[in-house]
Amino acid sequence: MVQLVNLPNNVNGEPTTDSYIIAESLKRKHSNVTRLIKNHQKDFEDFGKVGFEIKPSFRSKQNIKAYILNEDQAMLLFTIMSNSPEIIRFKKQLIRNF
């Protein structure tokens, strides 16, 4: 299983996750997750700067741009996403990991 929360990190010493980990864990397209973040970026920035990193894809040799989210930003993302059974299970697991 993929590590859902990264500890520690260099963003204010806060635990973080990223858009790619969330998309892969939920079996969603990363582009759909990043579109939500981009469309609501000002809302996400109410909880801190939204950074990104270039990281290797789990599925291909290409690198992807993953948005780095703190706990509050990750919870905001979940309030915006639909509450399918997979998302509810993932929300519970992510909350436990933070």
Tab-separated table of C-alpha atoms in Angstrom:
chain	number	residue	atom	x	y	z
A	1	MET	CA	0.000	0.000	0.000
A	2	VAL	CA	1.141	3.533	-0.767
A	3	GLN	CA	2.131	5.728	2.168
A	4	LEU	CA	-0.753	8.199	2.412
A	5	VAL	CA	0.854	10.820	4.660
A	6	ASN	CA	4.427	12.050	4.452
A	7	LEU	CA	6.165	12.791	7.774
A	8	PRO	CA	8.013	15.073	8.314
A	9	ASN	CA	8.238	17.427	5.406
A	10	ASN	CA	9.630	20.777	4.487
A	11	VAL	CA	6.330	22.675	4.292
A	12	ASN	CA	6.163	24.309	7.709
A	13	GLY	CA	7.051	20.981	9.304
A	14	GLU	CA	3.496	19.768	8.652
A	15	PRO	CA	2.526	16.282	7.543
A	16	THR	CA	1.381	16.285	3.923
A	17	THR	CA	-0.092	14.142	1.221
A	18	ASP	CA	-0.334	14.866	-2.481
A	19	SER	CA	-2.824	14.825	-5.310
A	20	TYR	CA	-1.218	11.816	-7.000
A	21	ILE	CA	-1.317	9.639	-3.870
A	22	ILE	CA	-4.973	10.561	-3.391
A	23	ALA	CA	-5.867	9.859	-7.029
A	24	GLU	CA	-4.065	6.502	-7.070
A	25	SER	CA	-5.553	5.427	-3.741
A	26	LEU	CA	-9.058	6.244	-4.934
A	27	LYS	CA	-8.498	4.782	-8.410
A	28	ARG	CA	-9.349	8.175	-9.911
A	29	LYS	CA	-7.685	9.999	-12.774
A	30	HIS	CA	-5.021	12.325	-11.438
A	31	SER	CA	-6.179	14.962	-13.929
A	32	ASN	CA	-9.641	14.985	-12.313
A	33	VAL	CA	-8.156	15.513	-8.860
A	34	THR	CA	-5.825	18.271	-10.041
A	35	ARG	CA	-8.703	19.968	-11.872
A	36	LEU	CA	-10.620	20.203	-8.582
A	37	ILE	CA	-7.583	21.747	-6.898
A	38	LYS	CA	-7.058	24.248	-9.738
A	39	ASN	CA	-10.753	25.189	-9.896
A	40	HIS	CA	-10.826	25.857	-6.144
A	41	GLN	CA	-7.251	27.037	-5.644
A	42	LYS	CA	-8.219	30.184	-3.713
A	43	ASP	CA	-10.225	28.047	-1.291
A	44	PHE	CA	-7.259	25.714	-0.818
A	45	GLU	CA	-4.954	28.675	-0.230
A	46	ASP	CA	-7.147	29.740	2.703
A	47	PHE	CA	-5.401	26.843	4.471
A	48	GLY	CA	-1.863	27.565	3.268
A	49	LYS	CA	0.201	27.676	0.121
A	50	VAL	CA	-0.509	24.938	-2.400
A	51	GLY	CA	2.846	23.687	-3.591
A	52	PHE	CA	3.730	20.974	-6.037
A	53	GLU	CA	6.493	18.550	-6.837
A	54	ILE	CA	7.490	16.605	-9.891
A	55	LYS	CA	7.539	12.912	-9.084
A	56	PRO	CA	7.664	9.600	-10.919
A	57	SER	CA	4.404	8.014	-11.913
A	58	PHE	CA	3.481	4.678	-10.337
A	59	ARG	CA	2.214	3.445	-13.701
A	60	SER	CA	4.542	4.859	-16.348
A	61	LYS	CA	8.036	6.175	-16.872
A	62	GLN	CA	6.764	9.729	-17.149
A	63	ASN	CA	6.955	12.230	-14.323
A	64	ILE	CA	3.818	13.946	-13.060
A	65	LYS	CA	3.089	17.228	-11.277
A	66	ALA	CA	1.579	16.414	-7.881
A	67	TYR	CA	0.042	19.108	-5.691
A	68	ILE	CA	1.236	18.962	-2.077
A	69	LEU	CA	-1.608	19.274	0.428
A	70	ASN	CA	-1.560	19.747	4.180
A	71	GLU	CA	-4.174	18.069	6.360
A	72	ASP	CA	-6.728	20.893	6.087
A	73	GLN	CA	-6.314	21.078	2.310
A	74	ALA	CA	-6.719	17.310	1.983
A	75	MET	CA	-9.917	17.458	4.040
A	76	LEU	CA	-11.204	20.319	1.849
A	77	LEU	CA	-10.518	18.232	-1.247
A	78	PHE	CA	-12.668	15.468	0.188
A	79	THR	CA	-15.534	17.826	0.904
A	80	ILE	CA	-15.478	18.798	-2.770
A	81	MET	CA	-15.281	15.193	-4.055
A	82	SER	CA	-18.343	12.984	-4.281
A	83	ASN	CA	-18.892	10.582	-1.394
A	84	SER	CA	-18.685	7.234	-3.104
A	85	PRO	CA	-17.977	4.201	-0.883
A	86	GLU	CA	-14.311	4.224	-1.982
A	87	ILE	CA	-13.903	7.866	-1.039
A	88	ILE	CA	-15.520	7.355	2.362
A	89	ARG	CA	-13.153	4.434	3.093
A	90	PHE	CA	-10.171	6.477	1.931
A	91	LYS	CA	-11.202	9.515	3.991
A	92	LYS	CA	-11.312	7.374	7.089
A	93	GLN	CA	-7.892	5.865	6.351
A	94	LEU	CA	-6.311	9.258	5.627
A	95	ILE	CA	-7.737	10.751	8.825
A	96	ARG	CA	-6.241	7.861	10.790
A	97	ASN	CA	-2.856	8.437	9.118
A	98	PHE	CA	-2.708	12.143	9.933
